[in-house]
Amino acid sequence: MTGVQTCALPISNINRDFLRAEIVYPADYSSFIHDGRAIGSMPPVFPLQKWAKRKFNLSEGEAKRVGWAIAKSIEERGIQPFPFLEDAWNKAWSELR
């Protein structure tokens, strides 16, 4: 007989030292969402232009104006932190326990 034999082990017998969890969010701007952005720190305008053009189906000129307006707003108001990576880590860690 060929194949893989499996059996159920009591959960307390599992050595979890070898387990690793890596939470990755590949967006370039994820650190600014997670950590926030200080007032007075203007983000790069070009990525906001690209986003506005794609999101709102704008012309190049309209996207430049919208991207600039968003960047200036972020510079004036900052961005409050939203620690989504930390939340994801805490959830993953609690499931590993």
Short mmCIF file of C-alpha atoms in Angstrom, two decimals:
data_model
loop_
_atom_site.label_atom_id
_atom_site.label_comp_id
_atom_site.label_asym_id
_atom_site.label_seq_id
_atom_site.Cartn_x
_atom_site.Cartn_y
_atom_site.Cartn_z
CA MET A 1 0.00 0.00 0.00
CA THR A 2 1.38 3.41 -0.97
CA GLY A 3 0.38 6.86 0.15
CA VAL A 4 0.70 9.13 3.12
CA GLN A 5 -0.37 8.02 6.56
CA THR A 6 -1.78 10.68 8.86
CA CYS A 7 -2.92 10.76 12.42
CA ALA A 8 -4.36 13.33 14.77
CA LEU A 9 -2.02 14.57 17.50
CA PRO A 10 -3.12 16.32 20.64
CA ILE A 11 -2.60 20.05 20.18
CA SER A 12 -0.38 20.29 23.26
CA ASN A 13 2.24 18.00 21.68
CA ILE A 14 2.97 20.31 18.75
CA ASN A 15 6.26 22.19 18.93
CA ARG A 16 5.48 25.65 17.59
CA ASP A 17 9.03 27.00 17.81
CA PHE A 18 9.57 26.31 14.12
CA LEU A 19 6.45 28.19 12.99
CA ARG A 20 6.96 31.60 11.46
CA ALA A 21 4.41 34.14 10.36
CA GLU A 22 5.15 36.84 7.84
CA ILE A 23 2.54 39.40 6.99
CA VAL A 24 3.30 41.33 3.84
CA TYR A 25 1.38 44.08 2.14
CA PRO A 26 3.13 44.87 -1.12
CA ALA A 27 1.76 48.38 -1.75
CA ASP A 28 4.49 51.03 -1.67
CA TYR A 29 2.32 53.27 0.48
CA SER A 30 1.36 50.66 3.10
CA SER A 31 3.80 52.03 5.68
CA PHE A 32 2.13 55.45 5.44
CA ILE A 33 -1.27 53.90 6.06
CA HIS A 34 0.03 51.80 8.92
CA ASP A 35 2.23 54.45 10.59
CA GLY A 36 0.49 57.60 9.35
CA ARG A 37 2.15 60.69 7.92
CA ALA A 38 3.16 63.78 9.87
CA ILE A 39 1.67 67.20 9.17
CA GLY A 40 4.03 69.17 6.95
CA SER A 41 5.23 66.11 5.06
CA MET A 42 3.97 66.19 1.48
CA PRO A 43 3.76 62.84 -0.32
CA PRO A 44 4.93 62.38 -3.91
CA VAL A 45 2.30 63.74 -6.28
CA PHE A 46 2.82 61.39 -9.23
CA PRO A 47 1.46 58.20 -7.57
CA LEU A 48 -1.61 60.15 -6.46
CA GLN A 49 -2.08 61.39 -10.03
CA LYS A 50 -1.93 57.84 -11.37
CA TRP A 51 -4.41 56.68 -8.73
CA ALA A 52 -6.83 59.57 -9.40
CA LYS A 53 -6.69 58.98 -13.17
CA ARG A 54 -7.46 55.28 -12.74
CA LYS A 55 -10.03 55.68 -9.95
CA PHE A 56 -12.05 58.54 -11.45
CA ASN A 57 -11.28 58.04 -15.16
CA LEU A 58 -9.76 61.53 -15.43
CA SER A 59 -7.78 63.16 -18.20
CA GLU A 60 -4.07 63.71 -17.63
CA GLY A 61 -4.58 67.39 -16.73
CA GLU A 62 -7.46 66.65 -14.35
CA ALA A 63 -5.48 63.87 -12.69
CA LYS A 64 -2.53 66.25 -12.12
CA ARG A 65 -4.80 68.79 -10.42
CA VAL A 66 -6.51 66.16 -8.27
CA GLY A 67 -3.19 64.50 -7.35
CA TRP A 68 -1.74 67.86 -6.35
CA ALA A 69 -4.83 68.73 -4.27
CA ILE A 70 -4.68 65.39 -2.44
CA ALA A 71 -0.95 65.76 -1.77
CA LYS A 72 -1.44 69.31 -0.41
CA SER A 73 -4.30 68.10 1.80
CA ILE A 74 -2.10 65.34 3.22
CA GLU A 75 0.69 67.87 3.80
CA GLU A 76 -1.69 70.17 5.70
CA ARG A 77 -3.62 67.52 7.63
CA GLY A 78 -1.31 64.53 7.79
CA ILE A 79 -2.63 60.98 7.88
CA GLN A 80 -3.72 59.30 11.08
CA PRO A 81 -2.12 55.89 11.64
CA PHE A 82 -4.20 52.84 10.80
CA PRO A 83 -2.17 49.88 12.12
CA PHE A 84 -3.70 47.21 9.90
CA LEU A 85 -0.47 45.21 9.71
CA GLU A 86 -0.27 45.06 13.49
CA ASP A 87 -3.91 43.95 13.66
CA ALA A 88 -3.21 41.21 11.09
CA TRP A 89 -0.14 40.07 13.04
CA ASN A 90 -2.07 39.94 16.32
CA LYS A 91 -4.82 37.88 14.69
CA ALA A 92 -2.32 35.48 13.09
CA TRP A 93 -0.40 35.14 16.34
CA SER A 94 -3.54 34.36 18.33
CA GLU A 95 -4.44 31.64 15.81
CA LEU A 96 -0.96 30.09 16.15
CA ARG A 97 -1.25 29.76 19.92
#
